[in-house]
Amino acid sequence: MKLSCFKAYDVRGVVPDTLNEDIAYRIGRAFAEVIGASSVIVGYDVRLSSPSLTNALASGLMDAGADVYDIGLCGTEEMYFATAHFDMDGGIMITASHNPMDYNGMKFVREGARPISGDSGLSEVHDRAASGNFTHQTERGVRHSINGRPPYIAHILSYVDAANLRPLKIAMDAGNGGAGLVAAEIARHLPIEIVPVHFEPDGSFPNGIPNPLLPENRSACIEAVCSSGADMGVAWDGDFDRCFLFDEQGNFIEGYYIVGLLAEAFLRKHPGEKIVHDPRLTWNTIDLVNKAGGVAVQSKTGHAFIKERMRFENAIYGGEMSAHHYFRDFAYCDSGMIPWLLVSELLSVSGKPLSALVGERMHAYPCSGEINFHVTDPQASIDTVMKRYADSAINTDRTDGISLEFADWRLNVRASNTEPVLRLNVESRGVESLMHEKTSALTGLLSE
């Protein structure tokens, strides 16, 4: 039996065709047996299929002899936190994040919220779940309800000094996911006024699937910022492990520039620390880290790679341009709540609007943003780029796909880890017209 819902880092499938209660039960049995878990945190998102899948998963875990600690409706980062905070053997989140309406999925961690991916146990979970060859257990596990939110909220608040925060108005678009419940609780402890947008959790997603990476999904937050005179806007995906920021004029800010902003914020408080970044867009981050006296470390794209590198380097912070932000004191995991809090403190301390904080960096290192191409042979397309540009490059890096660096501009082109897509990023040193010129040329080449 082949389970097509297993991907490189997680499980994602159409309900009930490729992911259903029987498969969820099998995954629970297999997960507990493969990692030897006797205690597992389980949480779920707002999707309508999540409760029944959670019940089936819990049954599988308990039949494997594991005790289940159910934290209920939550965000993925709450599962990460609870697994580490309560010293559990593992954690599973039922979520499909920003996938279409009929999808659901699962994200997994080991003890200490360490990621599990294809090369670190997920393949074994697949094989055992697919075969159904489970070990007989004499004792069944027990299911407990546990409230992980109070210690999680306390930890999130520890990232800022509340005394530094001036009264701020922030437009927040939860996309009818779970973010509104948590954001409101955090803001209750701070001088922050929320302008709520789609705050009611609703698994039917009456306003569309929450995925602010798509430009068409940003209008509600932009309108709320502009009409309310907010200091900034925040929008999340369904399980709120990513957050997206808008300045006080309603302009969407590329995640790349937020990485540099947060790196600088950490290094002001913790000089000399290491900052991990992905290879897609790098010059702004490296420049800011070097100027702040830190050490910039490049990692392959993807949460499992970033987390592994951060642990190896003992890095205080890691950021990807895709709006994933990772924190050493958060068990090296990603959070969609910590970033907007840190930016709120930056706004308060600097006295500058967000447009000013990022505007100078956007001018210094203009970028294309990520451009996706559906291609039949990603490697052949990468080879085409190499053939055209490699000879004139002053540096070539193969950390993830290829990065070619020239005197005044650079490019990265890589195949997606999760879908048949080629992703292109281009940046330049202070010359926006050059960035557009090179982006246009590369787009034409890859579109062929």
CSV table of C-alpha atoms in Angstrom, one decimal:
chain,number,residue,atom,x,y,z
A,1,MET,CA,0.0,0.0,0.0
A,2,LYS,CA,1.5,3.3,-1.1
A,3,LEU,CA,0.5,6.4,0.9
A,4,SER,CA,0.8,9.3,-1.5
A,5,CYS,CA,0.0,11.8,1.3
A,6,PHE,CA,3.6,11.5,2.6
A,7,LYS,CA,5.8,14.4,1.3
A,8,ALA,CA,9.4,15.4,1.9
A,9,TYR,CA,8.7,17.1,5.3
A,10,ASP,CA,5.2,16.2,6.3
A,11,VAL,CA,1.9,14.7,5.3
A,12,ARG,CA,-0.6,16.4,3.0
A,13,GLY,CA,-3.5,15.0,1.1
A,14,VAL,CA,-7.0,15.3,-0.2
A,15,VAL,CA,-9.7,14.3,2.4
A,16,PRO,CA,-10.9,11.5,2.2
A,17,ASP,CA,-9.2,10.3,-1.0
A,18,THR,CA,-5.5,10.3,0.1
A,19,LEU,CA,-5.9,11.2,3.8
A,20,ASN,CA,-8.7,9.8,5.9
A,21,GLU,CA,-9.3,8.3,9.4
A,22,ASP,CA,-7.9,4.9,8.5
A,23,ILE,CA,-4.7,6.5,7.3
A,24,ALA,CA,-4.5,8.8,10.3
A,25,TYR,CA,-4.9,5.8,12.6
A,26,ARG,CA,-2.1,4.0,10.8
A,27,ILE,CA,0.2,7.0,11.0
A,28,GLY,CA,-0.4,7.3,14.8
A,29,ARG,CA,0.5,3.6,15.3
A,30,ALA,CA,3.5,3.9,13.1
A,31,PHE,CA,4.8,7.2,14.5
A,32,ALA,CA,4.8,5.9,18.1
A,33,GLU,CA,6.5,2.7,17.2
A,34,VAL,CA,9.1,4.2,14.9
A,35,ILE,CA,10.3,6.9,17.4
A,36,GLY,CA,9.6,4.8,20.5
A,37,ALA,CA,7.2,7.5,21.9
A,38,SER,CA,5.4,7.0,25.2
A,39,SER,CA,4.1,10.6,25.3
A,40,VAL,CA,2.9,12.6,22.3
A,41,ILE,CA,1.5,16.2,22.0
A,42,VAL,CA,-1.4,16.4,19.5
A,43,GLY,CA,-3.0,19.6,18.2
A,44,TYR,CA,-5.2,20.6,15.3
A,45,ASP,CA,-6.2,23.5,13.1
A,46,VAL,CA,-9.6,24.9,12.2
A,47,ARG,CA,-10.3,22.8,9.2
A,48,LEU,CA,-13.6,20.9,9.3
A,49,SER,CA,-11.9,17.5,8.9
A,50,SER,CA,-9.3,18.1,11.7
A,51,PRO,CA,-11.3,16.9,14.7
A,52,SER,CA,-12.1,13.5,13.2
A,53,LEU,CA,-8.6,13.0,11.9
A,54,THR,CA,-7.2,13.9,15.3
A,55,ASN,CA,-9.4,11.3,17.0
A,56,ALA,CA,-8.2,8.6,14.6
A,57,LEU,CA,-4.6,9.7,15.0
A,58,ALA,CA,-5.0,9.6,18.8
A,59,SER,CA,-6.5,6.1,18.7
A,60,GLY,CA,-3.5,4.9,16.7
A,61,LEU,CA,-1.0,6.5,19.1
A,62,MET,CA,-2.8,5.0,22.1
A,63,ASP,CA,-3.0,1.5,20.6
A,64,ALA,CA,0.8,1.7,20.1
A,65,GLY,CA,1.0,2.3,23.9
A,66,ALA,CA,1.6,6.1,23.8
A,67,ASP,CA,-0.2,8.6,26.1
A,68,VAL,CA,-1.7,11.4,24.1
A,69,TYR,CA,-1.7,15.0,25.4
A,70,ASP,CA,-4.3,16.9,23.4
A,71,ILE,CA,-3.8,20.7,23.3
A,72,GLY,CA,-6.9,21.2,21.1
A,73,LEU,CA,-7.4,23.9,18.5
A,74,CYS,CA,-4.0,25.7,18.1
A,75,GLY,CA,-1.2,26.8,15.8
A,76,THR,CA,1.6,24.6,14.7
A,77,GLU,CA,4.0,26.6,16.8
A,78,GLU,CA,1.9,25.8,19.9
A,79,MET,CA,2.5,22.1,19.2
A,80,TYR,CA,6.3,22.8,18.9
A,81,PHE,CA,6.3,24.7,22.1
A,82,ALA,CA,4.3,22.2,24.1
A,83,THR,CA,6.4,19.2,22.9
A,84,ALA,CA,9.6,20.9,24.2
A,85,HIS,CA,8.1,22.6,27.3
A,86,PHE,CA,6.3,19.6,28.6
A,87,ASP,CA,9.3,17.3,27.7
A,88,MET,CA,7.3,15.0,25.4
A,89,ASP,CA,8.7,12.3,23.2
A,90,GLY,CA,7.1,13.8,20.1
A,91,GLY,CA,4.4,16.0,18.7
A,92,ILE,CA,1.9,16.0,15.8
A,93,MET,CA,-0.1,18.9,14.4
A,94,ILE,CA,-3.1,18.2,12.2
A,95,THR,CA,-3.0,21.0,9.6
A,96,ALA,CA,-3.0,21.7,5.9
A,97,SER,CA,-1.9,25.3,6.5
A,98,HIS,CA,-2.5,27.2,3.2
A,99,ASN,CA,-3.5,24.2,1.0
A,100,PRO,CA,-6.9,24.1,-0.7
A,101,MET,CA,-10.2,23.6,1.1
A,102,ASP,CA,-10.4,19.8,0.6
A,103,TYR,CA,-6.8,19.1,2.0
A,104,ASN,CA,-5.6,18.3,5.4
A,105,GLY,CA,-2.2,17.1,6.7
A,106,MET,CA,0.2,16.5,9.6
A,107,LYS,CA,3.5,18.0,10.8
A,108,PHE,CA,5.7,15.9,13.1
A,109,VAL,CA,8.5,16.5,15.6
A,110,ARG,CA,10.6,14.3,17.9
A,111,GLU,CA,11.6,15.1,21.5
A,112,GLY,CA,12.7,18.7,22.0
A,113,ALA,CA,10.6,19.7,18.9
A,114,ARG,CA,13.3,18.3,16.6
A,115,PRO,CA,12.0,18.0,13.1
A,116,ILE,CA,11.2,14.7,11.4
A,117,SER,CA,11.5,14.6,7.6
A,118,GLY,CA,12.0,12.0,4.9
A,119,ASP,CA,15.7,11.3,5.9
A,120,SER,CA,15.2,11.4,9.6
A,121,GLY,CA,12.3,9.0,10.3
A,122,LEU,CA,9.4,10.0,8.2
A,123,SER,CA,10.1,7.4,5.5
A,124,GLU,CA,10.1,4.7,8.2
A,125,VAL,CA,6.8,6.0,9.5
A,126,HIS,CA,5.4,5.8,6.0
A,127,ASP,CA,6.7,2.2,5.4
A,128,ARG,CA,5.2,1.0,8.7
A,129,ALA,CA,1.9,2.8,8.2
A,130,ALA,CA,1.6,1.5,4.6
A,131,SER,CA,2.4,-2.1,5.6
A,132,GLY,CA,0.1,-2.2,8.7
A,133,ASN,CA,2.6,-4.5,10.4
A,134,PHE,CA,2.3,-3.1,13.9
A,135,THR,CA,3.7,-4.4,17.1
A,136,HIS,CA,1.1,-5.8,19.6
A,137,GLN,CA,0.9,-3.8,22.8
A,138,THR,CA,-0.4,-5.2,26.0
A,139,GLU,CA,-1.2,-1.8,27.5
A,140,ARG,CA,-3.1,1.0,25.7
A,141,GLY,CA,-2.2,4.6,26.2
A,142,VAL,CA,-4.4,7.2,27.8
A,143,ARG,CA,-5.7,10.5,26.3
A,144,HIS,CA,-5.3,13.6,28.4
A,145,SER,CA,-6.5,17.2,27.7
A,146,ILE,CA,-3.8,19.7,28.5
A,147,ASN,CA,-3.8,23.5,28.3
A,148,GLY,CA,-0.5,24.6,26.7
A,149,ARG,CA,-1.5,28.1,25.9
A,150,PRO,CA,-0.6,30.0,29.2
A,151,PRO,CA,3.1,29.0,29.3
A,152,TYR,CA,3.2,29.5,25.5
A,153,ILE,CA,1.8,33.1,25.8
A,154,ALA,CA,4.2,33.8,28.7
A,155,HIS,CA,7.2,32.6,26.5
A,156,ILE,CA,6.1,34.7,23.5
A,157,LEU,CA,5.9,37.8,25.6
A,158,SER,CA,9.4,37.3,26.9
A,159,TYR,CA,10.8,38.3,23.5
A,160,VAL,CA,10.0,42.0,24.1
A,161,ASP,CA,10.3,44.4,27.0
A,162,ALA,CA,6.7,45.7,27.4
A,163,ALA,CA,8.1,48.9,28.9
A,164,ASN,CA,9.6,49.7,25.6
A,165,LEU,CA,6.4,49.5,23.7
A,166,ARG,CA,4.4,52.7,22.9
A,167,PRO,CA,0.7,52.5,22.1
A,168,LEU,CA,0.4,50.9,18.7
A,169,LYS,CA,-2.5,50.2,16.4
A,170,ILE,CA,-2.0,47.0,14.4
A,171,ALA,CA,-4.4,45.6,11.7
A,172,MET,CA,-4.4,41.8,11.9
A,173,ASP,CA,-5.8,39.4,9.4
A,174,ALA,CA,-6.2,35.9,10.8
A,175,GLY,CA,-7.8,34.6,7.6
A,176,ASN,CA,-10.4,32.7,9.8
A,177,GLY,CA,-7.6,30.5,11.0
A,178,GLY,CA,-6.5,30.1,14.6
A,179,ALA,CA,-4.2,33.2,14.8
A,180,GLY,CA,-6.8,35.6,16.1
A,181,LEU,CA,-7.3,33.7,19.3
A,182,VAL,CA,-3.6,33.9,20.2
A,183,ALA,CA,-2.9,37.4,18.9
A,184,ALA,CA,-5.7,38.8,21.0
A,185,GLU,CA,-4.4,37.1,24.1
A,186,ILE,CA,-0.9,38.5,23.5
A,187,ALA,CA,-2.1,42.0,22.8
A,188,ARG,CA,-4.1,42.0,26.0
A,189,HIS,CA,-0.8,42.2,27.9
A,190,LEU,CA,0.6,45.1,25.8
A,191,PRO,CA,-0.3,48.7,24.8
A,192,ILE,CA,-1.6,47.4,21.4
A,193,GLU,CA,-4.9,48.1,19.8
A,194,ILE,CA,-6.0,45.4,17.3
A,195,VAL,CA,-7.9,46.2,14.2
A,196,PRO,CA,-9.3,42.6,13.7
A,197,VAL,CA,-9.9,41.2,10.2
A,198,HIS,CA,-11.4,37.7,9.7
A,199,PHE,CA,-10.7,36.9,13.4
A,200,GLU,CA,-13.4,34.3,13.8
A,201,PRO,CA,-12.0,30.8,13.4
A,202,ASP,CA,-14.0,29.1,10.7
A,203,GLY,CA,-12.9,26.0,8.9
A,204,SER,CA,-15.2,26.7,5.9
A,205,PHE,CA,-13.0,29.7,5.2
A,206,PRO,CA,-15.7,32.1,4.0
A,207,ASN,CA,-13.1,34.6,2.9
A,208,GLY,CA,-10.9,32.1,1.1
A,209,ILE,CA,-7.9,30.0,2.2
A,210,PRO,CA,-5.5,32.1,4.3
A,211,ASN,CA,-2.3,32.4,2.3
A,212,PRO,CA,-1.0,36.0,2.3
A,213,LEU,CA,1.9,34.9,0.0
A,214,LEU,CA,-0.6,35.3,-2.8
A,215,PRO,CA,-1.1,39.0,-3.7
A,216,GLU,CA,-4.9,38.5,-4.2
A,217,ASN,CA,-5.2,37.5,-0.5
A,218,ARG,CA,-3.7,40.7,0.9
A,219,SER,CA,-6.4,43.2,0.1
A,220,ALA,CA,-8.4,42.9,3.4
A,221,CYS,CA,-5.4,43.6,5.5
A,222,ILE,CA,-4.3,46.5,3.3
A,223,GLU,CA,-7.7,48.1,3.5
A,224,ALA,CA,-7.8,47.7,7.2
A,225,VAL,CA,-4.4,49.4,7.6
A,226,CYS,CA,-5.3,52.3,5.4
A,227,SER,CA,-8.8,52.9,6.7
A,228,SER,CA,-7.8,52.7,10.4
A,229,GLY,CA,-4.5,54.5,10.2
A,230,ALA,CA,-2.7,51.5,11.7
A,231,ASP,CA,1.0,51.6,12.4
A,232,MET,CA,1.4,48.3,10.5
A,233,GLY,CA,-0.5,45.2,9.3
A,234,VAL,CA,0.0,41.5,10.0
A,235,ALA,CA,-1.5,38.6,8.2
A,236,TRP,CA,-1.1,34.8,8.8
A,237,ASP,CA,-1.6,31.5,7.1
A,238,GLY,CA,-4.0,29.0,8.5
A,239,ASP,CA,-1.7,27.4,11.2
A,240,PHE,CA,0.1,30.8,11.7
A,241,ASP,CA,3.6,29.5,11.6
A,242,ARG,CA,4.3,32.3,9.0
A,243,CYS,CA,3.4,35.9,9.4
A,244,PHE,CA,3.4,38.6,6.7
A,245,LEU,CA,3.9,42.3,7.4
A,246,PHE,CA,2.5,45.5,5.8
A,247,ASP,CA,3.8,49.0,6.5
A,248,GLU,CA,1.7,51.9,7.7
A,249,GLN,CA,0.8,52.8,4.0
A,250,GLY,CA,-0.5,49.3,3.4
A,251,ASN,CA,2.5,48.2,1.3
A,252,PHE,CA,3.4,44.5,1.5
A,253,ILE,CA,6.9,43.9,2.8
A,254,GLU,CA,8.9,41.1,1.2
A,255,GLY,CA,9.9,38.5,3.8
A,256,TYR,CA,13.6,39.0,2.8
A,257,TYR,CA,13.7,42.5,4.4
A,258,ILE,CA,12.1,41.2,7.6
A,259,VAL,CA,14.9,38.7,8.0
A,260,GLY,CA,17.4,41.5,8.0
A,261,LEU,CA,15.3,43.6,10.3
A,262,LEU,CA,15.0,40.8,12.9
A,263,ALA,CA,18.7,39.8,12.6
A,264,GLU,CA,19.6,43.4,13.4
A,265,ALA,CA,17.2,43.5,16.3
A,266,PHE,CA,18.7,40.4,17.9
A,267,LEU,CA,22.3,41.5,17.3
A,268,ARG,CA,21.6,44.8,19.1
A,269,LYS,CA,20.7,42.9,22.2
A,270,HIS,CA,23.1,39.9,21.6
A,271,PRO,CA,26.2,41.1,19.7
A,272,GLY,CA,28.4,38.5,18.1
A,273,GLU,CA,25.7,35.9,17.7
A,274,LYS,CA,25.2,33.8,14.6
A,275,ILE,CA,22.3,34.4,12.2
A,276,VAL,CA,21.2,31.6,9.7
A,277,HIS,CA,19.7,32.6,6.4
A,278,ASP,CA,18.6,30.8,3.2
A,279,PRO,CA,20.5,31.2,-0.2
A,280,ARG,CA,17.7,32.7,-2.3
A,281,LEU,CA,18.3,36.4,-1.4
A,282,THR,CA,21.3,37.1,0.8
A,283,TRP,CA,23.1,40.4,0.3
A,284,ASN,CA,20.9,42.6,2.5
A,285,THR,CA,21.0,40.1,5.4
A,286,ILE,CA,24.8,39.6,5.2
A,287,ASP,CA,25.4,43.3,5.1
A,288,LEU,CA,23.2,44.0,8.1
A,289,VAL,CA,24.6,41.1,10.1
A,290,ASN,CA,28.2,42.1,9.4
A,291,LYS,CA,27.5,45.8,10.3
A,292,ALA,CA,25.9,44.7,13.6
A,293,GLY,CA,28.9,42.5,14.5
A,294,GLY,CA,27.2,39.2,14.0
A,295,VAL,CA,28.1,36.1,11.9
A,296,ALA,CA,25.9,35.3,8.9
A,297,VAL,CA,25.6,31.5,8.1
A,298,GLN,CA,24.0,30.2,5.0
A,299,SER,CA,21.8,27.1,5.0
A,300,LYS,CA,19.8,25.1,2.5
A,301,THR,CA,16.2,26.2,2.2
A,302,GLY,CA,13.6,24.4,4.2
A,303,HIS,CA,12.7,24.2,7.9
A,304,ALA,CA,14.4,20.9,8.6
A,305,PHE,CA,17.7,22.2,7.1
A,306,ILE,CA,17.5,25.6,8.8
A,307,LYS,CA,16.7,24.1,12.2
A,308,GLU,CA,19.5,21.6,11.9
A,309,ARG,CA,22.0,24.3,11.0
A,310,MET,CA,20.9,26.5,13.8
A,311,ARG,CA,21.4,23.8,16.3
A,312,PHE,CA,24.8,23.0,14.9
A,313,GLU,CA,25.9,26.7,15.0
A,314,ASN,CA,23.9,27.6,18.2
A,315,ALA,CA,22.5,30.5,16.1
A,316,ILE,CA,20.1,32.8,18.0
A,317,TYR,CA,17.9,33.4,15.0
A,318,GLY,CA,17.2,32.1,11.5
A,319,GLY,CA,15.1,33.5,8.7
A,320,GLU,CA,13.8,32.5,5.3
A,321,MET,CA,12.4,35.0,2.8
A,322,SER,CA,9.2,32.8,2.7
A,323,ALA,CA,8.2,34.4,6.0
A,324,HIS,CA,9.4,31.5,8.2
A,325,HIS,CA,11.4,32.8,11.2
A,326,TYR,CA,13.2,30.5,13.7
A,327,PHE,CA,14.3,31.2,17.2
A,328,ARG,CA,16.9,29.5,19.4
A,329,ASP,CA,14.9,30.0,22.6
A,330,PHE,CA,11.8,28.6,20.9
A,331,ALA,CA,13.4,25.2,20.5
A,332,TYR,CA,14.9,26.4,17.2
A,333,CYS,CA,11.4,26.3,15.8
A,334,ASP,CA,9.4,28.8,13.6
A,335,SER,CA,6.9,31.2,15.0
A,336,GLY,CA,4.4,33.5,13.4
A,337,MET,CA,3.8,35.5,16.6
A,338,ILE,CA,7.3,36.4,17.7
A,339,PRO,CA,8.2,38.4,14.5
A,340,TRP,CA,5.4,41.0,14.7
A,341,LEU,CA,6.1,41.5,18.4
A,342,LEU,CA,9.8,42.2,17.7
A,343,VAL,CA,8.9,44.6,14.9
A,344,SER,CA,6.5,46.4,17.3
A,345,GLU,CA,9.3,46.9,19.7
A,346,LEU,CA,11.5,48.2,16.9
A,347,LEU,CA,8.9,50.7,15.9
A,348,SER,CA,8.5,51.9,19.4
A,349,VAL,CA,12.2,52.2,20.2
A,350,SER,CA,13.3,53.7,16.9
A,351,GLY,CA,10.4,56.1,16.6
A,352,LYS,CA,10.4,55.5,12.9
A,353,PRO,CA,7.5,54.1,10.8
A,354,LEU,CA,7.9,50.6,9.3
A,355,SER,CA,8.2,52.1,5.8
A,356,ALA,CA,11.3,54.0,6.9
A,357,LEU,CA,12.9,51.0,8.7
A,358,VAL,CA,12.7,48.8,5.5
A,359,GLY,CA,12.7,51.5,2.8
A,360,GLU,CA,16.4,52.2,3.0
A,361,ARG,CA,17.2,48.4,2.8
A,362,MET,CA,14.8,47.9,-0.2
A,363,HIS,CA,16.6,50.8,-2.0
A,364,ALA,CA,20.1,49.4,-1.1
A,365,TYR,CA,19.2,45.8,-2.3
A,366,PRO,CA,16.2,45.8,-4.6
A,367,CYS,CA,14.9,42.3,-5.3
A,368,SER,CA,12.5,40.6,-7.6
A,369,GLY,CA,10.6,38.6,-5.1
A,370,GLU,CA,10.2,34.9,-5.8
A,371,ILE,CA,9.0,34.0,-9.3
A,372,ASN,CA,7.7,30.5,-10.0
A,373,PHE,CA,7.9,28.5,-13.2
A,374,HIS,CA,6.1,25.3,-13.9
A,375,VAL,CA,8.6,23.3,-15.9
A,376,THR,CA,8.8,19.7,-17.0
A,377,ASP,CA,12.5,19.3,-16.2
A,378,PRO,CA,13.8,21.6,-13.4
A,379,GLN,CA,17.4,20.5,-13.7
A,380,ALA,CA,17.4,21.1,-17.5
A,381,SER,CA,16.2,24.6,-16.9
A,382,ILE,CA,18.9,25.2,-14.2
A,383,ASP,CA,21.5,23.9,-16.7
A,384,THR,CA,20.2,26.4,-19.3
A,385,VAL,CA,20.7,29.3,-16.8
A,386,MET,CA,24.2,28.0,-16.1
A,387,LYS,CA,25.1,27.8,-19.8
A,388,ARG,CA,24.0,31.4,-20.3
A,389,TYR,CA,25.5,33.0,-17.2
A,390,ALA,CA,28.0,30.9,-15.3
A,391,ASP,CA,31.1,31.9,-17.3
A,392,SER,CA,30.7,35.6,-16.3
A,393,ALA,CA,29.9,34.9,-12.7
A,394,ILE,CA,32.5,35.9,-10.0
A,395,ASN,CA,31.1,33.3,-7.6
A,396,THR,CA,29.0,30.1,-7.9
A,397,ASP,CA,27.3,28.5,-5.0
A,398,ARG,CA,25.4,25.2,-5.0
A,399,THR,CA,24.0,25.2,-1.5
A,400,ASP,CA,20.5,25.1,-2.9
A,401,GLY,CA,20.0,25.0,-6.7
A,402,ILE,CA,22.5,27.5,-8.0
A,403,SER,CA,23.4,31.0,-6.9
A,404,LEU,CA,25.4,33.0,-9.3
A,405,GLU,CA,27.0,36.3,-8.1
A,406,PHE,CA,28.2,39.1,-10.3
A,407,ALA,CA,29.7,42.5,-9.3
A,408,ASP,CA,26.3,44.3,-9.1
A,409,TRP,CA,23.7,41.6,-9.1
A,410,ARG,CA,23.1,38.0,-8.2
A,411,LEU,CA,20.5,35.2,-8.9
A,412,ASN,CA,19.3,32.0,-7.3
A,413,VAL,CA,17.3,29.4,-9.2
A,414,ARG,CA,16.3,26.2,-7.4
A,415,ALA,CA,13.7,23.4,-7.8
A,416,SER,CA,11.0,23.4,-5.1
A,417,ASN,CA,11.4,20.7,-2.4
A,418,THR,CA,7.6,20.0,-2.4
A,419,GLU,CA,6.2,20.6,-6.0
A,420,PRO,CA,7.3,20.5,-9.7
A,421,VAL,CA,8.2,24.2,-9.7
A,422,LEU,CA,11.3,26.2,-10.4
A,423,ARG,CA,11.8,29.2,-8.2
A,424,LEU,CA,13.8,32.3,-9.3
A,425,ASN,CA,15.1,35.2,-7.2
A,426,VAL,CA,17.2,38.2,-8.4
A,427,GLU,CA,18.7,41.1,-6.5
A,428,SER,CA,21.1,44.0,-7.2
A,429,ARG,CA,23.3,46.4,-5.4
A,430,GLY,CA,21.2,49.6,-5.3
A,431,VAL,CA,20.2,49.7,-9.0
A,432,GLU,CA,16.5,48.8,-9.3
A,433,SER,CA,16.6,49.1,-13.1
A,434,LEU,CA,19.4,46.5,-13.3
A,435,MET,CA,17.4,44.1,-11.1
A,436,HIS,CA,14.4,44.5,-13.4
A,437,GLU,CA,16.5,44.1,-16.5
A,438,LYS,CA,18.1,40.8,-15.3
A,439,THR,CA,14.8,39.5,-14.0
A,440,SER,CA,13.2,40.1,-17.3
A,441,ALA,CA,16.0,38.3,-19.2
A,442,LEU,CA,15.9,35.3,-16.9
A,443,THR,CA,12.1,35.2,-17.0
A,444,GLY,CA,12.2,35.1,-20.8
A,445,LEU,CA,14.9,32.4,-20.7
A,446,LEU,CA,13.0,30.1,-18.3
A,447,SER,CA,9.7,30.7,-20.0
A,448,GLU,CA,11.1,29.1,-23.1
